[in-house]
Amino acid sequence: MAQKHMAQIRTLVVDDNPAFLRSVSRLISSYKEFEIVGEASSAAEALKQIALSHPDLVLMDMVMSDLSGLDATRIIKAESDAPRVIICTLYGDARYAEAATAAGADGFLSKSALSKQLLQVVYSLFSSKES
């Protein structure tokens, strides 16, 4: 069965590592399913950009210097029209995935698995939205 065509997913990428931020944005831009609506290098900047650009999806780094991605996710998900949030981190074990879920994240990916698993996670999050 052919994959049902989805509208482009408006995506905000958040990471305090500039090289990783550029790398993830390049990766996401290579997929027709995504439209990058912004990049943020801090949680505070991400919260401002969400209010301005209203993304469908936020790829959120878990550990940042100003506010953790978990705390930012709690703030984001408290809004009634919150975007989907996928927490991305270097730490791939179950404790971090559980913390992300507890914070309200819709998904969790280790940064090392991002390129292999991103589309699968995104399809699982947005396919029910399309039907």
PDB file of N, CA and C in Angstrom, residues 20 23-31 33-34 59 86-89 108-123:
ATOM      1  N   PHE A  20      25.715  20.520  15.471  1.00  0.00           N
ATOM      2  CA  PHE A  20      24.635  19.535  15.437  1.00  0.00           C
ATOM      3  C   PHE A  20      23.354  20.175  14.905  1.00  0.00           C
ATOM      4  N   SER A  23      23.635  20.314  11.221  1.00  0.00           N
ATOM      5  CA  SER A  23      23.574  18.959  10.683  1.00  0.00           C
ATOM      6  C   SER A  23      22.140  18.428  10.659  1.00  0.00           C
ATOM      7  N   VAL A  24      21.420  18.606  11.748  1.00  0.00           N
ATOM      8  CA  VAL A  24      20.030  18.130  11.819  1.00  0.00           C
ATOM      9  C   VAL A  24      19.151  18.909  10.844  1.00  0.00           C
ATOM     10  N   SER A  25      19.356  20.203  10.761  1.00  0.00           N
ATOM     11  CA  SER A  25      18.563  21.010   9.828  1.00  0.00           C
ATOM     12  C   SER A  25      18.801  20.573   8.386  1.00  0.00           C
ATOM     13  N   ARG A  26      20.057  20.265   8.037  1.00  0.00           N
ATOM     14  CA  ARG A  26      20.359  19.759   6.691  1.00  0.00           C
ATOM     15  C   ARG A  26      19.661  18.423   6.447  1.00  0.00           C
ATOM     16  N   LEU A  27      19.727  17.531   7.445  1.00  0.00           N
ATOM     17  CA  LEU A  27      19.081  16.228   7.320  1.00  0.00           C
ATOM     18  C   LEU A  27      17.578  16.397   7.089  1.00  0.00           C
ATOM     19  N   ILE A  28      16.940  17.184   7.921  1.00  0.00           N
ATOM     20  CA  ILE A  28      15.495  17.368   7.835  1.00  0.00           C
ATOM     21  C   ILE A  28      15.109  18.028   6.519  1.00  0.00           C
ATOM     22  N   SER A  29      15.906  18.984   6.082  1.00  0.00           N
ATOM     23  CA  SER A  29      15.626  19.674   4.818  1.00  0.00           C
ATOM     24  C   SER A  29      15.705  18.733   3.625  1.00  0.00           C
ATOM     25  N   SER A  30      16.416  17.627   3.780  1.00  0.00           N
ATOM     26  CA  SER A  30      16.540  16.681   2.669  1.00  0.00           C
ATOM     27  C   SER A  30      15.278  15.831   2.488  1.00  0.00           C
ATOM     28  N   TYR A  31      14.392  15.857   3.458  1.00  0.00           N
ATOM     29  CA  TYR A  31      13.137  15.101   3.369  1.00  0.00           C
ATOM     30  C   TYR A  31      12.015  16.025   2.907  1.00  0.00           C
ATOM     31  N   GLU A  33       9.012  15.719   3.458  1.00  0.00           N
ATOM     32  CA  GLU A  33       7.951  15.769   4.469  1.00  0.00           C
ATOM     33  C   GLU A  33       8.064  16.961   5.412  1.00  0.00           C
ATOM     34  N   PHE A  34       9.224  17.624   5.422  1.00  0.00           N
ATOM     35  CA  PHE A  34       9.471  18.666   6.407  1.00  0.00           C
ATOM     36  C   PHE A  34       9.674  20.047   5.800  1.00  0.00           C
ATOM     37  N   LEU A  59      11.897  19.434  17.401  1.00  0.00           N
ATOM     38  CA  LEU A  59      12.956  18.489  17.747  1.00  0.00           C
ATOM     39  C   LEU A  59      13.790  19.175  18.812  1.00  0.00           C
ATOM     40  N   ILE A  86       9.618  15.952  19.964  1.00  0.00           N
ATOM     41  CA  ILE A  86      10.497  14.787  20.023  1.00  0.00           C
ATOM     42  C   ILE A  86      11.771  15.233  20.717  1.00  0.00           C
ATOM     43  N   ILE A  87      12.080  14.577  21.826  1.00  0.00           N
ATOM     44  CA  ILE A  87      13.318  14.855  22.557  1.00  0.00           C
ATOM     45  C   ILE A  87      14.452  14.084  21.885  1.00  0.00           C
ATOM     46  N   CYS A  88      15.557  14.791  21.640  1.00  0.00           N
ATOM     47  CA  CYS A  88      16.751  14.185  21.054  1.00  0.00           C
ATOM     48  C   CYS A  88      17.898  14.344  22.046  1.00  0.00           C
ATOM     49  N   THR A  89      18.646  13.290  22.256  1.00  0.00           N
ATOM     50  CA  THR A  89      19.744  13.369  23.212  1.00  0.00           C
ATOM     51  C   THR A  89      20.853  12.392  22.859  1.00  0.00           C
ATOM     52  N   PHE A 108      10.984  10.162  21.453  1.00  0.00           N
ATOM     53  CA  PHE A 108      12.341  10.213  22.005  1.00  0.00           C
ATOM     54  C   PHE A 108      13.270   9.537  21.020  1.00  0.00           C
ATOM     55  N   LEU A 109      14.375  10.194  20.691  1.00  0.00           N
ATOM     56  CA  LEU A 109      15.380   9.610  19.800  1.00  0.00           C
ATOM     57  C   LEU A 109      16.766   9.926  20.328  1.00  0.00           C
ATOM     58  N   SER A 110      17.645   8.937  20.257  1.00  0.00           N
ATOM     59  CA  SER A 110      19.043   9.250  20.540  1.00  0.00           C
ATOM     60  C   SER A 110      19.594   9.953  19.298  1.00  0.00           C
ATOM     61  N   LYS A 111      20.517  10.852  19.500  1.00  0.00           N
ATOM     62  CA  LYS A 111      21.065  11.594  18.362  1.00  0.00           C
ATOM     63  C   LYS A 111      21.736  10.659  17.366  1.00  0.00           C
ATOM     64  N   SER A 112      22.321   9.571  17.865  1.00  0.00           N
ATOM     65  CA  SER A 112      22.989   8.635  16.954  1.00  0.00           C
ATOM     66  C   SER A 112      21.992   7.891  16.055  1.00  0.00           C
ATOM     67  N   ALA A 113      20.732   7.780  16.489  1.00  0.00           N
ATOM     68  CA  ALA A 113      19.717   7.064  15.706  1.00  0.00           C
ATOM     69  C   ALA A 113      18.831   8.002  14.893  1.00  0.00           C
ATOM     70  N   LEU A 114      19.046   9.284  15.026  1.00  0.00           N
ATOM     71  CA  LEU A 114      18.159  10.271  14.413  1.00  0.00           C
ATOM     72  C   LEU A 114      17.964  10.049  12.918  1.00  0.00           C
ATOM     73  N   SER A 115      19.047   9.894  12.189  1.00  0.00           N
ATOM     74  CA  SER A 115      18.912   9.770  10.732  1.00  0.00           C
ATOM     75  C   SER A 115      18.214   8.475  10.325  1.00  0.00           C
ATOM     76  N   LYS A 116      18.317   7.428  11.148  1.00  0.00           N
ATOM     77  CA  LYS A 116      17.699   6.144  10.816  1.00  0.00           C
ATOM     78  C   LYS A 116      16.243   6.061  11.251  1.00  0.00           C
ATOM     79  N   GLN A 117      15.880   6.744  12.333  1.00  0.00           N
ATOM     80  CA  GLN A 117      14.563   6.535  12.931  1.00  0.00           C
ATOM     81  C   GLN A 117      13.620   7.734  12.875  1.00  0.00           C
ATOM     82  N   LEU A 118      14.102   8.896  12.463  1.00  0.00           N
ATOM     83  CA  LEU A 118      13.267  10.100  12.506  1.00  0.00           C
ATOM     84  C   LEU A 118      11.974   9.942  11.713  1.00  0.00           C
ATOM     85  N   LEU A 119      12.065   9.512  10.466  1.00  0.00           N
ATOM     86  CA  LEU A 119      10.850   9.409   9.648  1.00  0.00           C
ATOM     87  C   LEU A 119       9.842   8.439  10.244  1.00  0.00           C
ATOM     88  N   GLN A 120      10.312   7.330  10.750  1.00  0.00           N
ATOM     89  CA  GLN A 120       9.424   6.341  11.357  1.00  0.00           C
ATOM     90  C   GLN A 120       8.676   6.942  12.550  1.00  0.00           C
ATOM     91  N   VAL A 121       9.386   7.652  13.407  1.00  0.00           N
ATOM     92  CA  VAL A 121       8.756   8.270  14.579  1.00  0.00           C
ATOM     93  C   VAL A 121       7.770   9.354  14.141  1.00  0.00           C
ATOM     94  N   VAL A 122       8.169  10.169  13.187  1.00  0.00           N
ATOM     95  CA  VAL A 122       7.297  11.246  12.718  1.00  0.00           C
ATOM     96  C   VAL A 122       6.032  10.679  12.069  1.00  0.00           C
ATOM     97  N   TYR A 123       6.180   9.649  11.238  1.00  0.00           N
ATOM     98  CA  TYR A 123       4.992   9.040  10.632  1.00  0.00           C
ATOM     99  C   TYR A 123       4.051   8.505  11.696  1.00  0.00           C
TER     100      TYR A 123
END
